[in-house]
PDB file of C-alpha atoms in Angstrom:
ATOM      1  CA  MET T   1       6.485  20.775  17.555  1.00 73.00           C
ATOM      2  CA  LYS T   2       5.316  20.003  14.026  1.00 87.00           C
ATOM      3  CA  THR T   3       2.879  17.180  13.387  1.00 94.00           C
ATOM      4  CA  LEU T   4       3.707  14.390  10.954  1.00 95.00           C
ATOM      5  CA  VAL T   5       1.037  15.654   8.566  1.00 96.00           C
ATOM      6  CA  SER T   6       2.522  19.163   8.518  1.00 96.00           C
ATOM      7  CA  ILE T   7       5.999  17.739   7.881  1.00 96.00           C
ATOM      8  CA  LEU T   8       4.768  15.566   5.008  1.00 97.00           C
ATOM      9  CA  LYS T   9       3.058  18.555   3.413  1.00 96.00           C
ATOM     10  CA  THR T  10       6.326  20.524   3.297  1.00 96.00           C
ATOM     11  CA  LEU T  11       8.342  17.778   1.581  1.00 97.00           C
ATOM     12  CA  PRO T  12       8.847  17.918  -2.203  1.00 97.00           C
ATOM     13  CA  PRO T  13       6.969  15.442  -4.429  1.00 97.00           C
ATOM     14  CA  THR T  14       8.571  12.022  -4.589  1.00 98.00           C
ATOM     15  CA  LYS T  15       8.024   8.659  -6.232  1.00 98.00           C
ATOM     16  CA  VAL T  16       7.692   5.245  -4.660  1.00 98.00           C
ATOM     17  CA  ILE T  17       7.761   3.181  -7.867  1.00 98.00           C
ATOM     18  CA  ASP T  18       9.735   3.208 -11.127  1.00 98.00           C
ATOM     19  CA  SER T  19      10.804   6.828 -11.622  1.00 97.00           C
ATOM     20  CA  SER T  20      10.780   6.426 -15.415  1.00 97.00           C
ATOM     21  CA  ILE T  21       6.964   6.281 -15.376  1.00 98.00           C
ATOM     22  CA  GLU T  22       5.667   9.816 -15.830  1.00 97.00           C
ATOM     23  CA  LEU T  23       2.801  11.018 -13.651  1.00 97.00           C
ATOM     24  CA  SER T  24       0.837  11.584 -16.859  1.00 97.00           C
ATOM     25  CA  LYS T  25       0.707   7.773 -17.087  1.00 98.00           C
ATOM     26  CA  TYR T  26      -0.983   7.483 -13.676  1.00 98.00           C
ATOM     27  CA  ILE T  27      -4.750   7.116 -13.490  1.00 98.00           C
ATOM     28  CA  ALA T  28      -6.953   7.179 -10.388  1.00 98.00           C
ATOM     29  CA  LEU T  29      -8.796   3.931  -9.687  1.00 96.00           C
ATOM     30  CA  ASP T  30     -11.968   3.532  -7.643  1.00 95.00           C
ATOM     31  CA  LEU T  31     -12.318   0.107  -6.020  1.00 94.00           C
ATOM     32  CA  SER T  32     -15.021   1.178  -3.604  1.00 92.00           C
ATOM     33  CA  THR T  33     -18.369  -0.455  -3.020  1.00 88.00           C
ATOM     34  CA  THR T  34     -19.947   2.245  -5.215  1.00 90.00           C
ATOM     35  CA  ASN T  35     -17.981   1.346  -8.370  1.00 89.00           C
ATOM     36  CA  GLN T  36     -20.766  -0.061 -10.536  1.00 86.00           C
ATOM     37  CA  GLU T  37     -18.405  -1.533 -13.133  1.00 83.00           C
ATOM     38  CA  LEU T  38     -16.633  -3.511 -10.426  1.00 82.00           C
ATOM     39  CA  VAL T  39     -19.964  -4.669  -9.006  1.00 75.00           C
ATOM     40  CA  GLU T  40     -21.084  -5.889 -12.430  1.00 78.00           C
ATOM     41  CA  LYS T  41     -17.864  -7.661 -13.433  1.00 75.00           C
ATOM     42  CA  LYS T  42     -17.275  -9.157  -9.972  1.00 76.00           C
ATOM     43  CA  PRO T  43     -13.671 -10.356 -10.385  1.00 81.00           C
ATOM     44  CA  ASP T  44     -13.441 -13.266  -7.934  1.00 78.00           C
ATOM     45  CA  ASN T  45      -9.749 -14.112  -8.030  1.00 86.00           C
ATOM     46  CA  ALA T  46      -6.346 -12.620  -8.799  1.00 89.00           C
ATOM     47  CA  ALA T  47      -6.379 -13.672 -12.462  1.00 93.00           C
ATOM     48  CA  GLU T  48      -9.745 -12.039 -13.121  1.00 92.00           C
ATOM     49  CA  PHE T  49      -8.748  -8.939 -11.187  1.00 92.00           C
ATOM     50  CA  GLU T  50      -5.493  -8.664 -13.125  1.00 95.00           C
ATOM     51  CA  VAL T  51      -7.507  -8.647 -16.354  1.00 94.00           C
ATOM     52  CA  PHE T  52      -9.759  -5.950 -14.886  1.00 93.00           C
ATOM     53  CA  ILE T  53      -6.749  -3.775 -13.975  1.00 95.00           C
ATOM     54  CA  SER T  54      -4.996  -4.395 -17.298  1.00 96.00           C
ATOM     55  CA  ASN T  55      -8.084  -3.419 -19.281  1.00 95.00           C
ATOM     56  CA  TYR T  56      -8.554  -0.310 -17.154  1.00 95.00           C
ATOM     57  CA  LEU T  57      -4.963   0.789 -17.795  1.00 98.00           C
ATOM     58  CA  LYS T  58      -5.230   0.145 -21.535  1.00 98.00           C
ATOM     59  CA  LYS T  59      -8.529   2.006 -21.788  1.00 96.00           C
ATOM     60  CA  ASN T  60      -6.945   5.041 -20.128  1.00 97.00           C
ATOM     61  CA  ASN T  61      -3.553   4.786 -21.875  1.00 98.00           C
ATOM     62  CA  ALA T  62      -1.960   4.508 -18.438  1.00 98.00           C
ATOM     63  CA  GLU T  63       0.755   2.438 -16.795  1.00 98.00           C
ATOM     64  CA  VAL T  64      -0.169   2.859 -13.133  1.00 98.00           C
ATOM     65  CA  ALA T  65      -3.559   2.881 -11.428  1.00 98.00           C
ATOM     66  CA  TYR T  66      -3.609   4.341  -7.942  1.00 98.00           C
ATOM     67  CA  GLY T  67      -5.948   5.103  -5.065  1.00 96.00           C
ATOM     68  CA  GLY T  68      -7.731   3.504  -2.171  1.00 96.00           C
ATOM     69  CA  TYR T  69      -6.961   5.608   0.895  1.00 98.00           C
ATOM     70  CA  ILE T  70      -9.900   5.399   3.332  1.00 96.00           C
ATOM     71  CA  GLU T  71     -11.869   3.447   0.735  1.00 95.00           C
ATOM     72  CA  GLY T  72     -14.599   0.981   1.690  1.00 87.00           C
ATOM     73  CA  ARG T  73     -14.212  -2.183  -0.387  1.00 89.00           C
ATOM     74  CA  ASN T  74     -15.977  -5.498  -0.917  1.00 80.00           C
ATOM     75  CA  LEU T  75     -12.941  -7.353  -2.232  1.00 77.00           C
ATOM     76  CA  TYR T  76     -11.798  -8.495   1.226  1.00 72.00           C
ATOM     77  CA  GLN T  77     -14.890 -10.585   1.907  1.00 72.00           C
ATOM     78  CA  ARG T  78     -13.291 -13.676   0.368  1.00 72.00           C
ATOM     79  CA  SER T  79     -10.708 -13.881   3.177  1.00 73.00           C
ATOM     80  CA  THR T  80     -11.242 -14.836   6.824  1.00 74.00           C
ATOM     81  CA  ILE T  81      -8.382 -12.479   7.696  1.00 77.00           C
ATOM     82  CA  PHE T  82     -10.841  -9.622   7.286  1.00 76.00           C
ATOM     83  CA  LYS T  83     -14.141 -11.264   8.169  1.00 70.00           C
ATOM     84  CA  ASN T  84     -14.670 -14.078  10.663  1.00 76.00           C
ATOM     85  CA  GLU T  85     -16.831 -15.067  13.613  1.00 74.00           C
ATOM     86  CA  SER T  86     -14.379 -13.752  16.209  1.00 76.00           C
ATOM     87  CA  ASN T  87     -13.752 -10.253  14.858  1.00 77.00           C
ATOM     88  CA  PRO T  88     -15.846  -7.516  13.224  1.00 80.00           C
ATOM     89  CA  GLU T  89     -15.436  -7.083   9.486  1.00 82.00           C
ATOM     90  CA  ARG T  90     -12.514  -4.990   8.261  1.00 84.00           C
ATOM     91  CA  ASN T  91     -13.218  -3.470   4.856  1.00 88.00           C
ATOM     92  CA  ILE T  92     -11.820   0.087   4.857  1.00 94.00           C
ATOM     93  CA  HIS T  93      -8.455   0.366   3.139  1.00 95.00           C
ATOM     94  CA  ILE T  94      -6.015   2.663   4.958  1.00 96.00           C
ATOM     95  CA  GLY T  95      -3.073   2.726   2.561  1.00 97.00           C
ATOM     96  CA  LEU T  96      -2.511   3.784  -1.033  1.00 98.00           C
ATOM     97  CA  ASP T  97      -2.436   1.106  -3.737  1.00 98.00           C
ATOM     98  CA  LEU T  98      -0.407   1.444  -6.921  1.00 98.00           C
ATOM     99  CA  TRP T  99      -1.336  -1.170  -9.542  1.00 98.00           C
ATOM    100  CA  SER T 100       1.036  -2.022 -12.378  1.00 98.00           C
ATOM    101  CA  LYS T 101       3.036  -4.929 -13.788  1.00 97.00           C
ATOM    102  CA  GLU T 102       4.671  -7.727 -11.842  1.00 97.00           C
ATOM    103  CA  GLY T 103       8.306  -6.836 -11.174  1.00 98.00           C
ATOM    104  CA  THR T 104       7.722  -3.076 -11.087  1.00 98.00           C
ATOM    105  CA  ILE T 105      10.568  -1.455  -9.152  1.00 98.00           C
ATOM    106  CA  ILE T 106       9.842   0.057  -5.737  1.00 98.00           C
ATOM    107  CA  LEU T 107      11.838   3.065  -4.546  1.00 98.00           C
ATOM    108  CA  ALA T 108      12.506   4.586  -1.159  1.00 98.00           C
ATOM    109  CA  PRO T 109      10.429   7.801  -1.288  1.00 98.00           C
ATOM    110  CA  ILE T 110      12.682   9.392   1.346  1.00 98.00           C
ATOM    111  CA  ASP T 111      15.801   8.314   3.222  1.00 98.00           C
ATOM    112  CA  GLY T 112      15.126   5.456   5.605  1.00 98.00           C
ATOM    113  CA  LYS T 113      16.341   2.210   7.114  1.00 98.00           C
ATOM    114  CA  VAL T 114      14.818  -1.244   7.362  1.00 98.00           C
ATOM    115  CA  HIS T 115      12.767  -1.512  10.535  1.00 98.00           C
ATOM    116  CA  SER T 116      11.466  -5.025   9.864  1.00 98.00           C
ATOM    117  CA  PHE T 117      10.281  -7.404   7.178  1.00 98.00           C
ATOM    118  CA  LYS T 118       8.194 -10.562   6.967  1.00 98.00           C
ATOM    119  CA  ASP T 119       6.390 -12.876   4.592  1.00 98.00           C
ATOM    120  CA  ASN T 120       2.763 -12.533   5.688  1.00 97.00           C
ATOM    121  CA  VAL T 121       1.411 -15.702   4.119  1.00 96.00           C
ATOM    122  CA  GLY T 122      -2.320 -16.201   3.621  1.00 92.00           C
ATOM    123  CA  LEU T 123      -5.195 -15.482   1.262  1.00 88.00           C
ATOM    124  CA  GLY T 124      -5.723 -11.731   1.234  1.00 89.00           C
ATOM    125  CA  ASP T 125      -2.661 -10.969   3.362  1.00 93.00           C
ATOM    126  CA  TYR T 126       0.367  -8.864   2.361  1.00 97.00           C
ATOM    127  CA  GLY T 127       2.741 -11.630   1.359  1.00 97.00           C
ATOM    128  CA  PRO T 128       6.328 -10.295   1.506  1.00 98.00           C
ATOM    129  CA  THR T 129       6.353  -6.991   3.378  1.00 98.00           C
ATOM    130  CA  ILE T 130       8.989  -4.406   4.267  1.00 98.00           C
ATOM    131  CA  ILE T 131       8.717  -1.584   6.794  1.00 98.00           C
ATOM    132  CA  LEU T 132      11.147   1.344   6.634  1.00 98.00           C
ATOM    133  CA  GLU T 133      11.860   3.722   9.496  1.00 98.00           C
ATOM    134  CA  HIS T 134      12.344   7.441   8.860  1.00 98.00           C
ATOM    135  CA  GLU T 135      13.174  10.504  10.904  1.00 97.00           C
ATOM    136  CA  ILE T 136      12.584  14.087   9.769  1.00 96.00           C
ATOM    137  CA  GLU T 137      12.775  17.115  12.059  1.00 94.00           C
ATOM    138  CA  ASN T 138      13.072  14.756  15.043  1.00 93.00           C
ATOM    139  CA  GLU T 139       9.797  13.084  14.054  1.00 95.00           C
ATOM    140  CA  LYS T 140      10.118   9.315  13.682  1.00 97.00           C
ATOM    141  CA  PHE T 141       7.626   7.481  11.479  1.00 98.00           C
ATOM    142  CA  TYR T 142       7.377   4.438   9.233  1.00 98.00           C
ATOM    143  CA  THR T 143       6.368   3.395   5.736  1.00 98.00           C
ATOM    144  CA  LEU T 144       5.026  -0.044   4.864  1.00 98.00           C
ATOM    145  CA  TYR T 145       5.378  -1.819   1.517  1.00 98.00           C
ATOM    146  CA  GLY T 146       3.153  -4.849   1.002  1.00 98.00           C
ATOM    147  CA  HIS T 147       2.533  -7.452  -1.740  1.00 98.00           C
ATOM    148  CA  LEU T 148       6.196  -7.654  -2.752  1.00 98.00           C
ATOM    149  CA  SER T 149       8.153 -10.372  -4.508  1.00 98.00           C
ATOM    150  CA  LEU T 150       9.892 -12.987  -2.377  1.00 98.00           C
ATOM    151  CA  GLU T 151      13.205 -11.786  -3.790  1.00 98.00           C
ATOM    152  CA  SER T 152      12.570  -8.422  -2.129  1.00 98.00           C
ATOM    153  CA  ILE T 153      13.153  -9.874   1.335  1.00 98.00           C
ATOM    154  CA  GLU T 154      15.572 -12.731   0.590  1.00 97.00           C
ATOM    155  CA  ASN T 155      18.825 -10.965   1.466  1.00 94.00           C
ATOM    156  CA  LEU T 156      17.437  -8.090   3.491  1.00 98.00           C
ATOM    157  CA  THR T 157      18.854  -7.070   6.865  1.00 98.00           C
ATOM    158  CA  VAL T 158      17.267  -4.962   9.592  1.00 98.00           C
ATOM    159  CA  GLY T 159      19.028  -1.604   9.756  1.00 98.00           C
ATOM    160  CA  THR T 160      19.987  -1.488   6.077  1.00 98.00           C
ATOM    161  CA  ILE T 161      19.848   2.119   4.868  1.00 98.00           C
ATOM    162  CA  PHE T 162      18.120   3.115   1.640  1.00 98.00           C
ATOM    163  CA  LYS T 163      18.499   6.618   0.273  1.00 98.00           C
ATOM    164  CA  LYS T 164      15.673   8.499  -1.414  1.00 98.00           C
ATOM    165  CA  GLY T 165      15.147   7.136  -4.932  1.00 98.00           C
ATOM    166  CA  GLU T 166      17.061   3.909  -4.297  1.00 98.00           C
ATOM    167  CA  SER T 167      15.330   0.721  -5.448  1.00 98.00           C
ATOM    168  CA  PHE T 168      14.877  -1.935  -2.770  1.00 98.00           C
ATOM    169  CA  ALA T 169      11.967  -4.170  -3.804  1.00 98.00           C
ATOM    170  CA  THR T 170       9.643  -5.210  -6.635  1.00 98.00           C
ATOM    171  CA  PHE T 171       5.960  -6.044  -7.095  1.00 98.00           C
ATOM    172  CA  GLY T 172       5.150  -9.681  -6.438  1.00 98.00           C
ATOM    173  CA  ASN T 173       2.705 -11.865  -8.346  1.00 97.00           C
ATOM    174  CA  SER T 174      -0.460 -13.523  -7.093  1.00 96.00           C
ATOM    175  CA  ALA T 175       1.365 -16.722  -6.112  1.00 96.00           C
ATOM    176  CA  VAL T 176       3.190 -14.899  -3.309  1.00 97.00           C
ATOM    177  CA  ASN T 177       1.427 -11.573  -2.682  1.00 96.00           C
ATOM    178  CA  GLY T 178      -1.745 -12.778  -0.980  1.00 94.00           C
ATOM    179  CA  ASP T 179      -3.525 -13.628  -4.252  1.00 93.00           C
ATOM    180  CA  TYR T 180      -3.895 -10.151  -5.716  1.00 93.00           C
ATOM    181  CA  ALA T 181      -3.137  -8.609  -9.082  1.00 96.00           C
ATOM    182  CA  PRO T 182       0.387  -7.117  -8.914  1.00 98.00           C
ATOM    183  CA  HIS T 183       0.441  -3.908  -6.916  1.00 98.00           C
ATOM    184  CA  LEU T 184       2.078  -2.081  -4.039  1.00 98.00           C
ATOM    185  CA  HIS T 185       0.267  -1.330  -0.809  1.00 98.00           C
ATOM    186  CA  PHE T 186       1.999   1.807   0.483  1.00 98.00           C
ATOM    187  CA  GLN T 187       1.152   3.069   3.953  1.00 98.00           C
ATOM    188  CA  ILE T 188       2.492   5.695   6.338  1.00 98.00           C
ATOM    189  CA  ILE T 189       2.460   4.803  10.037  1.00 98.00           C
ATOM    190  CA  ASN T 190       3.061   7.265  12.844  1.00 98.00           C
ATOM    191  CA  ASN T 191       3.192   4.910  15.840  1.00 98.00           C
ATOM    192  CA  ILE T 192       3.974   1.335  14.857  1.00 98.00           C
ATOM    193  CA  GLU T 193       3.580   0.018  18.413  1.00 97.00           C
ATOM    194  CA  ASN T 194       5.077  -3.497  18.661  1.00 97.00           C
ATOM    195  CA  TYR T 195       4.437  -4.583  15.084  1.00 98.00           C
ATOM    196  CA  ASN T 196       7.236  -6.141  13.049  1.00 98.00           C
ATOM    197  CA  GLY T 197       6.968  -6.753   9.321  1.00 98.00           C
ATOM    198  CA  ASP T 198       3.229  -6.239   9.506  1.00 98.00           C
ATOM    199  CA  TYR T 199       0.625  -3.617  10.379  1.00 98.00           C
ATOM    200  CA  PRO T 200      -3.123  -3.458   9.660  1.00 96.00           C
ATOM    201  CA  GLY T 201      -3.814  -2.093   6.191  1.00 96.00           C
ATOM    202  CA  VAL T 202      -7.578  -2.517   6.386  1.00 95.00           C
ATOM    203  CA  CYS T 203      -9.761  -1.525   9.322  1.00 93.00           C
ATOM    204  CA  ASN T 204     -13.265  -1.707  10.735  1.00 94.00           C
ATOM    205  CA  ILE T 205     -15.442   1.403  10.545  1.00 93.00           C
ATOM    206  CA  ASN T 206     -15.369   1.724  14.341  1.00 94.00           C
ATOM    207  CA  ASP T 207     -11.572   2.070  14.308  1.00 95.00           C
ATOM    208  CA  LEU T 208     -11.384   4.444  11.362  1.00 96.00           C
ATOM    209  CA  ASN T 209     -10.709   7.640  13.317  1.00 97.00           C
ATOM    210  CA  PHE T 210      -7.734   6.042  15.050  1.00 97.00           C
ATOM    211  CA  TYR T 211      -6.206   4.885  11.778  1.00 97.00           C
ATOM    212  CA  ILE T 212      -6.787   8.201  10.015  1.00 97.00           C
ATOM    213  CA  GLU T 213      -4.799   9.795  12.842  1.00 97.00           C
ATOM    214  CA  ASN T 214      -2.052   7.163  12.923  1.00 98.00           C
ATOM    215  CA  CYS T 215      -1.847   6.510   9.175  1.00 98.00           C
ATOM    216  CA  PRO T 216      -2.073   9.803   7.265  1.00 98.00           C
ATOM    217  CA  ASP T 217      -2.786   9.926   3.543  1.00 98.00           C
ATOM    218  CA  PRO T 218       0.296   8.618   1.663  1.00 98.00           C
ATOM    219  CA  ASN T 219      -0.385  11.138  -1.083  1.00 98.00           C
ATOM    220  CA  LEU T 220       0.700  13.877   1.326  1.00 98.00           C
ATOM    221  CA  LEU T 221       4.186  12.489   0.682  1.00 98.00           C
ATOM    222  CA  LEU T 222       3.908  11.370  -2.948  1.00 98.00           C
ATOM    223  CA  LYS T 223       1.809  14.310  -4.178  1.00 98.00           C
ATOM    224  CA  ILE T 224       0.571  12.416  -7.237  1.00 97.00           C
ATOM    225  CA  THR T 225      -2.278  14.914  -7.524  1.00 90.00           C
TER     226      THR T 225
END
């Protein structure tokens, strides 16, 4: 029986946002704790971070900045969702972020159906979130889309089918997406357990091996590079 990783590797490249944006307009973005420019500029809120992203895209003549899988970040420290007295700090990002303009169209990267959706309200949380269910070669798995617009989930129904390349959501703004610059958090999940409309997208270092196993690199599917 093939593993999910081996199946993802055999699939052709696909896009998860606006197909009119050429891959030549994508630029890798490092938001890790070792990014000295980020350390120096210290964007403290969504507005400042949006300026940081916008300037980065302009400087590189790009339309989409991407990256972040298994990346240790400091930007979650402002939220008690990721750091509080009851739980160890979560600061390792386990999805792929794609940063672009508010309203950017999100596409189904492969055929799937709506598993669940939810508005995860709170500073630093996902905001509107959709999870799609997929099955390839008898292997069932899921993809999560976080930081969406409210309109993305307004008339959604569990079980709705979306074909590969079909648009089904858009990037939300900081007022609804957890107070981030507009972007998509895209994550692959092997075993979703009992989660509905939500799944951890950031983990503690002690849980990293589990999440690497359960949430393989989304670029195995997208093949941006």
